[in-house]
Short mmCIF file of C-alpha atoms in Angstrom, two decimals:
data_model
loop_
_atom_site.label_atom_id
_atom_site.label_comp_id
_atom_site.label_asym_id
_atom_site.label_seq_id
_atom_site.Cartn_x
_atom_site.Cartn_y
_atom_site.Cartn_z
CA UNK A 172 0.20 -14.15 -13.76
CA UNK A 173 -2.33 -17.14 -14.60
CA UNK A 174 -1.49 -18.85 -17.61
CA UNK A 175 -3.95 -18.34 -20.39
CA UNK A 176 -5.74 -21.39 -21.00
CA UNK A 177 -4.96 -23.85 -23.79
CA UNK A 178 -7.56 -23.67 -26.66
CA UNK A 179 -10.02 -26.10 -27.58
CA UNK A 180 -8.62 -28.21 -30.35
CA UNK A 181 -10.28 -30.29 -32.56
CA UNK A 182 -14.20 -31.19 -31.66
CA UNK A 183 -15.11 -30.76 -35.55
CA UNK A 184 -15.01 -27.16 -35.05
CA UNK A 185 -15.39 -23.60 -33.57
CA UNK A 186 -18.38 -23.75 -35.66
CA UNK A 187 -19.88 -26.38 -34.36
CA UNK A 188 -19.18 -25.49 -30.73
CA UNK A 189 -21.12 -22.25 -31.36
CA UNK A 190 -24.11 -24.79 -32.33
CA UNK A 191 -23.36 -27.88 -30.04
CA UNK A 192 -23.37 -31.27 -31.26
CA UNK A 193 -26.47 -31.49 -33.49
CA UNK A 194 -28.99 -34.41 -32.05
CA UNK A 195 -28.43 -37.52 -34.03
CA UNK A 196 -30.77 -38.56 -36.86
CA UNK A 197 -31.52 -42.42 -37.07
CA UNK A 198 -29.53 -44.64 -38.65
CA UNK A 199 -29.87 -46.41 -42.44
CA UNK A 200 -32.65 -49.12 -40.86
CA UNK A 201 -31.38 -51.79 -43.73
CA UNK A 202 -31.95 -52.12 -47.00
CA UNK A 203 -33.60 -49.57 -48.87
CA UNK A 204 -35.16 -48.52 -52.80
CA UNK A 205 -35.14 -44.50 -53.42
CA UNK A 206 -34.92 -42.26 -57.01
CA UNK A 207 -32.29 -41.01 -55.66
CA UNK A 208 -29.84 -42.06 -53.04
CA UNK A 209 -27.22 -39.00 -52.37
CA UNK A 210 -23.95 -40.45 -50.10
CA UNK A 211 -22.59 -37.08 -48.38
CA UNK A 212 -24.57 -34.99 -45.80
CA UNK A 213 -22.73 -31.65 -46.77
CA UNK A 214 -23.40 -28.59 -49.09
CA UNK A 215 -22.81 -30.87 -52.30
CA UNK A 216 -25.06 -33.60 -51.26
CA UNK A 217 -27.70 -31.18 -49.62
CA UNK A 218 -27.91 -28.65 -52.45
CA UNK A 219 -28.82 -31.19 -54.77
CA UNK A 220 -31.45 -32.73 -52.23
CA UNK A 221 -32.64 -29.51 -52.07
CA UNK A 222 -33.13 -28.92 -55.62
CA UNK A 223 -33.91 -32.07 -56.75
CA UNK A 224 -37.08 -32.34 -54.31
CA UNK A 225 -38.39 -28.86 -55.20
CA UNK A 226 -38.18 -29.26 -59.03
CA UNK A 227 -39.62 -32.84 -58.64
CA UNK A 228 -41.47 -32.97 -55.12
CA UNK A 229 -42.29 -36.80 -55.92
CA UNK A 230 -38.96 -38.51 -56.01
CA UNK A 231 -38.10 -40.38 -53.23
CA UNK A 232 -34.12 -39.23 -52.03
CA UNK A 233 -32.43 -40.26 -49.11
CA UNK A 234 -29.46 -38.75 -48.40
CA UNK A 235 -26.33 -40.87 -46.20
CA UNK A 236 -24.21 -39.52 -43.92
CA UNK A 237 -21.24 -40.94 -41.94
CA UNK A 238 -21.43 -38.75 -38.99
CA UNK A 239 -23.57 -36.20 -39.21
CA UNK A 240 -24.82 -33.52 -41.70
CA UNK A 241 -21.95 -30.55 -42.15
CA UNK A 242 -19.19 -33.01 -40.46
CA UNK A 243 -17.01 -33.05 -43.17
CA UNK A 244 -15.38 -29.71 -44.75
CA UNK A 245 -19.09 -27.97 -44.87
CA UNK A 246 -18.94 -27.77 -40.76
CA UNK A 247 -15.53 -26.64 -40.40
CA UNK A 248 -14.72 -24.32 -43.16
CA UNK A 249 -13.04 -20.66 -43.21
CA UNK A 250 -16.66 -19.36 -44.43
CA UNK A 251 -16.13 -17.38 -47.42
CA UNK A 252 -18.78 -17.40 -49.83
CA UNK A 253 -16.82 -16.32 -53.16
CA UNK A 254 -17.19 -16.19 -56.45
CA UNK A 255 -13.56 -18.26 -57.20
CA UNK A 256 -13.26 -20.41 -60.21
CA UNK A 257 -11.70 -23.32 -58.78
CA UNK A 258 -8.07 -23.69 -60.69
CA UNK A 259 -8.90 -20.29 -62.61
CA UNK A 260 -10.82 -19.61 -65.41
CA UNK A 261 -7.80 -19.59 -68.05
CA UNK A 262 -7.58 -23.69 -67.90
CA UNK A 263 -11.17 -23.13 -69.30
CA UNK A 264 -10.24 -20.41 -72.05
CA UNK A 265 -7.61 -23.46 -73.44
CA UNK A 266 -10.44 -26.04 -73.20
CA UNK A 267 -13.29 -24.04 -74.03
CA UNK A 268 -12.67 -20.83 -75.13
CA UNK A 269 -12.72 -17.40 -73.48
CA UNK A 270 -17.01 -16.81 -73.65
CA UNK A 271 -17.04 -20.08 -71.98
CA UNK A 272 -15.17 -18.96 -69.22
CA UNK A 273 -17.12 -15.72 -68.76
CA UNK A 274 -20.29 -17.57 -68.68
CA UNK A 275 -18.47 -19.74 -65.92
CA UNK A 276 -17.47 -16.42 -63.45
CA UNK A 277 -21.28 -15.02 -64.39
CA UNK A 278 -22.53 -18.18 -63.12
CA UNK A 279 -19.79 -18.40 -59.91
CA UNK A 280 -21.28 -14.17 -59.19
CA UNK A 281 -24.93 -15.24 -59.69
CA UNK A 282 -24.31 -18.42 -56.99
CA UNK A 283 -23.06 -16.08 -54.62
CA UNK A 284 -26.57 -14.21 -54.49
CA UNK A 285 -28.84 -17.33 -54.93
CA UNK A 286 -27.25 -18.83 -51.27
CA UNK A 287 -28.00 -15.38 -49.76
CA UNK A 288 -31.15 -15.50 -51.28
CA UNK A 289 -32.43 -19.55 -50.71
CA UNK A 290 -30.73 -18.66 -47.10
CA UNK A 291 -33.48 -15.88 -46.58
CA UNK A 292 -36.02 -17.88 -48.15
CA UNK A 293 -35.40 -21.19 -45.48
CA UNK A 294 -35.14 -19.35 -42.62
CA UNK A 295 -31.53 -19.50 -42.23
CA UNK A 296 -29.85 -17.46 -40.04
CA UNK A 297 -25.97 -18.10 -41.43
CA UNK A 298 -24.29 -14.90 -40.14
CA UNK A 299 -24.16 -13.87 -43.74
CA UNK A 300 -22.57 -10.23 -44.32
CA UNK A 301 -21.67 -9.44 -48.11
CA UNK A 302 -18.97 -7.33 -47.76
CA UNK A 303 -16.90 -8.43 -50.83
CA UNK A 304 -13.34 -10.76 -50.88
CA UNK A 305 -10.38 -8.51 -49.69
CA UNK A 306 -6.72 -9.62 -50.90
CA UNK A 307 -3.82 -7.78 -49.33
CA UNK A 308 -0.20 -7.58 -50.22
CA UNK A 309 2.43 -6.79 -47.42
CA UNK A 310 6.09 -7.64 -49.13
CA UNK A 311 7.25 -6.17 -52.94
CA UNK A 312 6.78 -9.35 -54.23
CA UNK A 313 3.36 -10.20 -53.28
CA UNK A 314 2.67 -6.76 -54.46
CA UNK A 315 4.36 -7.36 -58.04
CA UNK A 316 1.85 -10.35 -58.20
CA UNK A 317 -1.25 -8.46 -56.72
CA UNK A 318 -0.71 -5.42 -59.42
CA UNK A 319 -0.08 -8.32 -62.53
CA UNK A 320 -3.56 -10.36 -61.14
CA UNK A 321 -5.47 -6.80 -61.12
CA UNK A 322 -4.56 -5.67 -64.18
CA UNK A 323 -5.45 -9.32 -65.76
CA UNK A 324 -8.22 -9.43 -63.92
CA UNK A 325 -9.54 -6.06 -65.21
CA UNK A 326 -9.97 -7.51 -68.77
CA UNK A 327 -12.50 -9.85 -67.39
CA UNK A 328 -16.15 -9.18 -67.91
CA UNK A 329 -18.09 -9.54 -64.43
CA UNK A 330 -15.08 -9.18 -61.74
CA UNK A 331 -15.46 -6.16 -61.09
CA UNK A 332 -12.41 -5.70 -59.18
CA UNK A 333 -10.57 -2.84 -57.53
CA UNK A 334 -7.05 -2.08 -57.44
CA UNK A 335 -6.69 -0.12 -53.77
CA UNK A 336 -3.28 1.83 -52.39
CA UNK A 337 -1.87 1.45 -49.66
CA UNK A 338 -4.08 4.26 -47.75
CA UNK A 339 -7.14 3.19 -49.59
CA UNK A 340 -6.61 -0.46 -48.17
CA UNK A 341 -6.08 0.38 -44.88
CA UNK A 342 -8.89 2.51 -44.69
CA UNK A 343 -10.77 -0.59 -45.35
CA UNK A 344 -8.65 -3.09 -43.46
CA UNK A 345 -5.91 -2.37 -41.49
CA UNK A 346 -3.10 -4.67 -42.00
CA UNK A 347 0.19 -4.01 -40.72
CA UNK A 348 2.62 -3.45 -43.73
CA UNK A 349 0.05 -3.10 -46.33
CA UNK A 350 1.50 -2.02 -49.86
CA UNK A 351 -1.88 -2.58 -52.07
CA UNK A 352 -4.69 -4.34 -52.23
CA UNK A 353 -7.64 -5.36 -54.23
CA UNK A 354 -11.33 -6.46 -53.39
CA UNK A 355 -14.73 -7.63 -55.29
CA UNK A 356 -17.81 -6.83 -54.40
CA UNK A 357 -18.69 -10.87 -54.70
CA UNK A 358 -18.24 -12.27 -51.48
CA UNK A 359 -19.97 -12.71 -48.21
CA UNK A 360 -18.88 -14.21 -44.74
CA UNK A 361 -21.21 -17.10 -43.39
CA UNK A 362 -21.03 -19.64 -40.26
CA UNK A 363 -20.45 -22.52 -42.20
CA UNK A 364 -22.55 -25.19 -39.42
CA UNK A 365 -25.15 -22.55 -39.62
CA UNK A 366 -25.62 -22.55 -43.56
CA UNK A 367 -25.32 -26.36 -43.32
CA UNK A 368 -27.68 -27.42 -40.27
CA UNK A 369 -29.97 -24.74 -41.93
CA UNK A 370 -29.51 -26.32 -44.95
CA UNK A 371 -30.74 -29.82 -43.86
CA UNK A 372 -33.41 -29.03 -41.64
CA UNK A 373 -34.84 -27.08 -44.88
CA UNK A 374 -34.37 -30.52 -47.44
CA UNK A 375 -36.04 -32.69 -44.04
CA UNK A 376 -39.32 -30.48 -44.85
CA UNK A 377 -39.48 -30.89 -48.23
CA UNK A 378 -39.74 -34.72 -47.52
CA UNK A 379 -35.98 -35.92 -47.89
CA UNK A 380 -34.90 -38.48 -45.63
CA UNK A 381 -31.20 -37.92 -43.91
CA UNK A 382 -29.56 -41.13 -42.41
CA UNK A 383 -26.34 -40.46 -40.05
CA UNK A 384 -23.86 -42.80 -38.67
CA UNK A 385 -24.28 -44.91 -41.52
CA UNK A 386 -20.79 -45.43 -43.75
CA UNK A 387 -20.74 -46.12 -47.53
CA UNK A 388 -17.99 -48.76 -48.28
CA UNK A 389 -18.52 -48.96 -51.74
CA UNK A 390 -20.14 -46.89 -54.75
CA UNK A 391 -21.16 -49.16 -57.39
CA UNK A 392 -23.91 -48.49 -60.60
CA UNK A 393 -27.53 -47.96 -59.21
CA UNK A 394 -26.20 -49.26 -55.87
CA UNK A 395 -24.69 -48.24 -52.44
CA UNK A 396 -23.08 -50.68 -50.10
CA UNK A 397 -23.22 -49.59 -46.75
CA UNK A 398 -22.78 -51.12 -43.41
CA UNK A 399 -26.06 -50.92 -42.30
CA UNK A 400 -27.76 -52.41 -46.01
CA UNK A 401 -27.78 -52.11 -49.77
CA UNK A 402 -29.22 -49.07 -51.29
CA UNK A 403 -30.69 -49.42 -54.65
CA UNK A 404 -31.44 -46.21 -56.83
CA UNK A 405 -31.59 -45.18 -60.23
CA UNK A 406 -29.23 -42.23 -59.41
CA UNK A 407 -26.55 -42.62 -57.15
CA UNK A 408 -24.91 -39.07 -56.54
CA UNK A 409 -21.26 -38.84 -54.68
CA UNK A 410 -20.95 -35.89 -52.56
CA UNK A 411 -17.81 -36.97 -50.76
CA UNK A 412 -14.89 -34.31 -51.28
CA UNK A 413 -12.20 -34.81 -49.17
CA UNK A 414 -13.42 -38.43 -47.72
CA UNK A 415 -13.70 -39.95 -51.34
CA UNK A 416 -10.55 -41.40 -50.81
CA UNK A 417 -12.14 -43.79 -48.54
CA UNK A 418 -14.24 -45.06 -51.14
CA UNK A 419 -13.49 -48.54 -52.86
CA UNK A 420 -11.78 -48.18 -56.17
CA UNK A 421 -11.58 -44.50 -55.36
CA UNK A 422 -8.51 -44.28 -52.97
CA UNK A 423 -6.11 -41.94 -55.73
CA UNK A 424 -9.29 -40.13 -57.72
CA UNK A 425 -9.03 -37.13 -55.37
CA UNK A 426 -5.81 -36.23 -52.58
CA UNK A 427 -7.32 -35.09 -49.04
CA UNK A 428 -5.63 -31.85 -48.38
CA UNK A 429 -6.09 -30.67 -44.67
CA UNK A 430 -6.60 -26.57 -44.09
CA UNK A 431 -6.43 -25.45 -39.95
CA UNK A 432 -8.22 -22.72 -38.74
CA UNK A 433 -7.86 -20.77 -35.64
CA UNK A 434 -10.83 -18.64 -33.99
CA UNK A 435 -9.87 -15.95 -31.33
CA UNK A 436 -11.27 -14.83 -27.99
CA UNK A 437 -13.93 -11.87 -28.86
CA UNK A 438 -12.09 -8.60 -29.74
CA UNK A 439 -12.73 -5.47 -27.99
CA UNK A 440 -14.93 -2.42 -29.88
CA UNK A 441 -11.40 -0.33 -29.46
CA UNK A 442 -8.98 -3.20 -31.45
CA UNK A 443 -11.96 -3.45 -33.94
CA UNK A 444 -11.72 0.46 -34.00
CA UNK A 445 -8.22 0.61 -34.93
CA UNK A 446 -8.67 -2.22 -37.44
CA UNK A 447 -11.36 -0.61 -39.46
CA UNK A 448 -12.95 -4.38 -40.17
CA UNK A 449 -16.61 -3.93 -40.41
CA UNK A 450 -18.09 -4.53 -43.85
CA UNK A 451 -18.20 -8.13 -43.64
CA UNK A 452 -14.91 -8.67 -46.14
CA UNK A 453 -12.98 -11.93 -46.20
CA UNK A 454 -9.52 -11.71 -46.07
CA UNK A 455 -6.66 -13.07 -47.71
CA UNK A 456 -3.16 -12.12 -48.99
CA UNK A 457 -0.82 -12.95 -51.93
CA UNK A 458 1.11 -15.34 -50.56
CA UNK A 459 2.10 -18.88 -51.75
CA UNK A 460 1.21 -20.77 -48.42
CA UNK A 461 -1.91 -18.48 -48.21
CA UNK A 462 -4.32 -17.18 -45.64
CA UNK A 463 -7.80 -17.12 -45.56
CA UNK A 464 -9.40 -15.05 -42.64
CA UNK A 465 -13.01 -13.65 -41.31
CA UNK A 466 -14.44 -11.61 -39.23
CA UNK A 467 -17.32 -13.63 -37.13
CA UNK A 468 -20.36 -12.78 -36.20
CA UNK A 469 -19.72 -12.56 -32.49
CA UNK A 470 -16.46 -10.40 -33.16
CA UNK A 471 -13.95 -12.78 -33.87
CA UNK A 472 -11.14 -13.41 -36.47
CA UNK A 473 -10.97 -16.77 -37.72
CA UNK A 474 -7.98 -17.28 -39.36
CA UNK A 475 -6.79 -20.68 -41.66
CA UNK A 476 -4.39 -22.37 -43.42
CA UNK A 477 -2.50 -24.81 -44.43
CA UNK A 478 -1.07 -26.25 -41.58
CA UNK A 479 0.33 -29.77 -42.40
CA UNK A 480 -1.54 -30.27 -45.45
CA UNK A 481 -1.53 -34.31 -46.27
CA UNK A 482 -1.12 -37.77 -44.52
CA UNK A 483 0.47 -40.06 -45.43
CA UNK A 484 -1.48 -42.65 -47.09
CA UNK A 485 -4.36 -40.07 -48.12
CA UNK A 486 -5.50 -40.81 -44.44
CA UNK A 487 -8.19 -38.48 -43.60
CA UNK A 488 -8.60 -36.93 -39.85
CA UNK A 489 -11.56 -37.54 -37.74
CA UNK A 490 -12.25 -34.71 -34.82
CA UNK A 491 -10.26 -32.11 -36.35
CA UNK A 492 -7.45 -32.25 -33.67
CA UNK A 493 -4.33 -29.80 -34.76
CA UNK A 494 -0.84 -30.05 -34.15
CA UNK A 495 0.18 -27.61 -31.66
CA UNK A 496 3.08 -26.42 -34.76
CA UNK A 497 -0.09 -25.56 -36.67
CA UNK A 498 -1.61 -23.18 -33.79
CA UNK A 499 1.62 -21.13 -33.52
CA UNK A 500 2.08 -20.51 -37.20
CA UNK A 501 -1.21 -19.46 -37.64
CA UNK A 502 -1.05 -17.22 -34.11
CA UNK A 503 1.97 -15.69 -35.81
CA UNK A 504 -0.23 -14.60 -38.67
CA UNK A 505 -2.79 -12.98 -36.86
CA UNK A 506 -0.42 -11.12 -35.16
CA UNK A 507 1.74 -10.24 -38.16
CA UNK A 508 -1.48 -8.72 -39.40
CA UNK A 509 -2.75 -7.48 -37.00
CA UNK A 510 -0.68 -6.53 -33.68
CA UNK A 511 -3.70 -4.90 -31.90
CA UNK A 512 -4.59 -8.80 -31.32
CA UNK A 513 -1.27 -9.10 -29.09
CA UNK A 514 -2.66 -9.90 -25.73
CA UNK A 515 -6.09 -11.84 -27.55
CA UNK A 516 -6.15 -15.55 -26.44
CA UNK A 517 -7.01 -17.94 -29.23
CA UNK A 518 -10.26 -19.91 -28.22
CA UNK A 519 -10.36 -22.77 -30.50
CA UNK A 520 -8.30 -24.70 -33.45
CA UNK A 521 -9.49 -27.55 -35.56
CA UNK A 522 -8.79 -28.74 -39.21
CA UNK A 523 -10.51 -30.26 -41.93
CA UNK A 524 -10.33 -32.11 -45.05
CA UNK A 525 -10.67 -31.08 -48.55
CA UNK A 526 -10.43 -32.65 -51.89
CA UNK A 527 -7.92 -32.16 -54.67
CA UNK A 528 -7.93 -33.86 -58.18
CA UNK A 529 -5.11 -33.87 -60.22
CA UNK A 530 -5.66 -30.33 -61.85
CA UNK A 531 -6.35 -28.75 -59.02
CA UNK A 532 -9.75 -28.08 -60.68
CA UNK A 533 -13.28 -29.05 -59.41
CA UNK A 534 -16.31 -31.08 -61.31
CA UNK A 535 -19.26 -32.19 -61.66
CA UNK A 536 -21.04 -34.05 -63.77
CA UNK A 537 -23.28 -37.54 -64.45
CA UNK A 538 -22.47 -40.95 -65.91
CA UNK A 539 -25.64 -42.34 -68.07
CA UNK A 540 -24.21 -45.33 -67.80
CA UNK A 541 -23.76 -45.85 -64.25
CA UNK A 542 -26.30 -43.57 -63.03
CA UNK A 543 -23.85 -42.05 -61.13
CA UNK A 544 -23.17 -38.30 -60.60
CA UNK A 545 -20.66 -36.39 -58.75
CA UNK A 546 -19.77 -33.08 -57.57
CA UNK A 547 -16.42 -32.15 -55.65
CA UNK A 548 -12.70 -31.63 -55.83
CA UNK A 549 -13.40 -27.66 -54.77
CA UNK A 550 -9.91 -27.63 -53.58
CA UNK A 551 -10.93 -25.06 -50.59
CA UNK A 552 -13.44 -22.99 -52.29
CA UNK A 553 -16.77 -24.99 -52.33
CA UNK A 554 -18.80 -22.96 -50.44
CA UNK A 555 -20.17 -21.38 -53.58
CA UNK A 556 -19.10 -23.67 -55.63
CA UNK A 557 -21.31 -26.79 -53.85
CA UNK A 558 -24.66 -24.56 -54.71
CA UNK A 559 -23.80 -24.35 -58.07
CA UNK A 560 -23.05 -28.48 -58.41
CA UNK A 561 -25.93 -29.03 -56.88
CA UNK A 562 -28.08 -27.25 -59.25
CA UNK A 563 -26.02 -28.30 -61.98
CA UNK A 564 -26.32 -32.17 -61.11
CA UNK A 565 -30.79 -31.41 -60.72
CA UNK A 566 -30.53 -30.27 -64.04
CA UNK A 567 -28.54 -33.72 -65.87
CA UNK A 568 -30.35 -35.85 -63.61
CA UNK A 569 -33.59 -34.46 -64.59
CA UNK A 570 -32.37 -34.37 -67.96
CA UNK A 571 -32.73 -30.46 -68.29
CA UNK A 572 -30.13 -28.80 -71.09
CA UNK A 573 -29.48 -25.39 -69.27
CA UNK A 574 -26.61 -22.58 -69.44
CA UNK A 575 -25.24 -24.56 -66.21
CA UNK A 576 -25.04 -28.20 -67.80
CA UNK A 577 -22.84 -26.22 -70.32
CA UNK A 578 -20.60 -24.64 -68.06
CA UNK A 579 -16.91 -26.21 -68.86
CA UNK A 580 -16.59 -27.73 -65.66
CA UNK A 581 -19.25 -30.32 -66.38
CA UNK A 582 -17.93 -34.02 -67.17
CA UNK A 583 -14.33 -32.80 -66.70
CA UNK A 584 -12.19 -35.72 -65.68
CA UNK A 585 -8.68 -36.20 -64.96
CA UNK A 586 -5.59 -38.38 -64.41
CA UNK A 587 -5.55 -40.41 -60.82
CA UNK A 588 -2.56 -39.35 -58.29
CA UNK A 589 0.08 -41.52 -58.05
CA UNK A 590 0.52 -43.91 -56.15
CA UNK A 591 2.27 -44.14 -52.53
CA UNK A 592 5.03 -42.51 -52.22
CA UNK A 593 4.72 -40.37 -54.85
CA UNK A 594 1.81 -39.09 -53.39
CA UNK A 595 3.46 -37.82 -50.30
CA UNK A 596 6.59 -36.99 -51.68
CA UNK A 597 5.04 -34.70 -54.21
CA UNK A 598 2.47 -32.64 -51.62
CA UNK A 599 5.92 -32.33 -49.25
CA UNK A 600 7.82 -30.54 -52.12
CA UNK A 601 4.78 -28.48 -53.32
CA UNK A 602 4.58 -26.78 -49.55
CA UNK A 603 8.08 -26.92 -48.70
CA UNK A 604 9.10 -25.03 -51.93
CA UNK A 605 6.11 -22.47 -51.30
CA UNK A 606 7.20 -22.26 -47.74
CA UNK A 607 10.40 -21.35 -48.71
CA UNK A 608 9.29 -18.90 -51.01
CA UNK A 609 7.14 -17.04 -48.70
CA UNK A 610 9.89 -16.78 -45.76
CA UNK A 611 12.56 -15.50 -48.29
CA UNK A 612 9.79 -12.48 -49.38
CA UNK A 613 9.39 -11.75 -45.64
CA UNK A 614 12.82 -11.48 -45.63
CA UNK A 615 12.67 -9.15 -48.36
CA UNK A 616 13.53 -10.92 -51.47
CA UNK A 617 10.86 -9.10 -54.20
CA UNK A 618 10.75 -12.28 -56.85
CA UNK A 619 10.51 -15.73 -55.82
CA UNK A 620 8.89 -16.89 -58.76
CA UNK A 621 11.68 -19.69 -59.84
CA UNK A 622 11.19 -21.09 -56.48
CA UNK A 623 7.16 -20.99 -56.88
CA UNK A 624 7.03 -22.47 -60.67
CA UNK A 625 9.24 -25.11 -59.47
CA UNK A 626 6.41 -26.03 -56.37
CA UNK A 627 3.43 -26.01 -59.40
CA UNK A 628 5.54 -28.21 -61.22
CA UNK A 629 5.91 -30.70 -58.85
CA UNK A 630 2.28 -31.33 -58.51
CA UNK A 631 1.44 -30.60 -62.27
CA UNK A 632 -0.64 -27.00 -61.55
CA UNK A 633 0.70 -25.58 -64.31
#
């Protein structure tokens, strides 16, 4: 028997593969004076290029890139376009009240439709399918926590979510072990590079100017310090995520969390018969260490998680390249799941970097002072999320007072991380805790919820 080939690992992503390695743009030719200068070249910092230029075709932007646009967590991605309130909507309720927090999920459904729709609009051919966010349990205790979120969820205005049986569910996706399920209608699956190259070809027509291979060193008021020249602008806008921790003075404002994916071989029309996947759902389940999981385009499953979440140092990776430990836990998922996928080779694994602030709860928002605005800290679920900073960050720059400036996201700030080793030390006992939660459910244990408020504690989630 030949041995089946080892997959590609790393080279940004599967994603990127698909697309090859986009052709460089030039470089930041030395100093330069713009309205706006935007330092990111991925769905935050190209969303609000986007609608910045159309709302005011005159100002001059210039958006600057490290790499190239979509390298960071835009490129590499698990592709779900979802209607999650980063760090839940109840946070809000405390802060803001409970209409507050409607108005935030009626926004986070609305921003699902308006990327289908600008995606149509541009020309861009993403691979979208909105087939709604699937969330299956498979042990008792997963299912004691999937029946309390439905029925809490089902107070909500605008989730519109389903509780599903065990049949029901399977009928719909057929995951071995399935004991309920739920799904919303307010989800699609994209190609992440797709969206994003899309996404800045479209802001290059409108007149924006993209400069790759250029790295900011240092955000300061009205300026950029880069190694190629100074940029000078009366609004400066970070669009960093996960690489913010790079930034001068910024090192502990957000922890880079790294999430692994894993894309398979194509699957035959027979396993994709007896899986029943074919609506365009993302999947994920109710565990602690979670999994996120699509079906592609080209008849796939790409399937993520956490993998080994955080460097030491708040070091940030560069190509994507995996551990090997990484591939086989994630293998063992997919076939877990789904054990039609037994003899399926796995084609490709990379990771990327996201961002993680203190709460666990994205922002955005603008400092009059500085002239500096900012939009991150999605923790994982920016795909939507980025669409709706960037519109929201048009609309203070420009000075606008809409129902998205006073969403209760906007302005909010939080403590730094600790320092070194705290940092580490911390992020260890959050995933080893969950880890151990989620092997002693597998094994059968139906509440593991000491073991899980312990892990939030540790890291101050709750």
């Amino acid at each position: 028997m030949v041995a089946a080939a080892p997959p590609i690992n790393g080279n940004v992503s599967h994603w990127w593969q698909q697309l090859g390695t986009p052709a460089p743009r030039p470089e930041l030719p030395g100093d330069l004076s713009v309205d706006v200068a935007i330092v990111g070249a991925g769905y935050t910092g190209l969303w609000t290029a986007y609608y910045l230029k159309r709302a005011q075709p005159a100002l001059r932007i210039a958006v600057i890139e490290q790499r190239h646009a979509g390298y960071g967590a835009s490129g590499r991605n698990g592709g779900w376009l979802t209607n999650s309130v980063t760090g839940g909507r109840e946070q809000y309720v405390r802060t803001h009240g409970r209409d507050a927090a409607t108005r935030f999920q009626r926004a986070m459904n609305d921003t699902v439709d308006e990327v289908i729709t600008v995606a149509a609009a541009e020309g861009i051919d993403a691979d979208i399918k909105k087939g709604g966010e699937f969330g299956v349990a498979y042990t008792a205790a997963q299912e004691g926590r999937l029946r309390a979120f439905a029925a809490a969820e089902q107070t909500w205005a605008h989730t519109d979510l389903a509780l599903l049986e065990a049949a029901e569910a399977t009928a719909k996706i057929n995951v071995r072990g399935t004991r309920a399920a739920v799904w919303h209608p307010h989800a699609a699956r994209i190609q992440p590079a797709k969206l994003v190259a899309g996404l800045a070809a479209a802001v290059e027509r409108l007149g924006v100017e993209i400069y790759e291979r250029t790295t900011v060193a240092e955000i300061a008021p009205h300026r950029l310090r880069t190694d190629h020249g100074t940029v000078s602008a009366e609004y400066i806008v970070r669009a960093t995520e996960g690489f913010t921790a790079n930034l001068k003075g910024l090192h502990r404002l957000w922890l880079p969390m790294n999430s692994s994916l894993i894309a398979t071989e194509p699957l035959s029309r027979e396993v994709w018969d007896e899986l029943h996947w074919s609506e365009g759902e993302v999947l994920g389940d109710l565990a602690h260490v979670y999994m996120y999981a699509q079906r592609t385009a080209d008849d796939r499953i790409a399937i993520g998680g956490r993998g080994v979440p955080y460097k030491y140092g708040s070091r940030t990776d560069t190509d994507g390249r995996t551990p090997m430990s990484t591939v086989r836990t994630l293998t063992e998922i997919l076939r877990r799941f789904f054990p039609a996928t037994a003899g399926a080779g796995i084609d490709h694994v990379w990771s990327g970097v996201l961002g993680v602030p203190r709460d666990w709860s994205a922002t955005v928002g603008l400092d009059p002072s500085t002239g500096i605005a900012w939009g991150g800290g999605y923790v994982g679920t920016g795909v939507t999320s980025t669409n709706l900073a960037g519109r929201t960050i048009t609309d203070l720059i420009l000075g606008n007072e809409t129902e998205i400036t006073g969403l209760p996201w906007v302005n909010h700030r939080v403590r730094r991380w600790e320092p070194e080793p705290l940092r580490w030390i911390a992020t260890k006992g959050l995933y080893a805790a969950y880890g151990m939660a989620d092997r002693a459910e597998l094994a059968g244990r139906p509440d593991t919820s000491p073991v899980a408020h312990l892990a939030d504690v540790i890291t101050g989630r709750h």
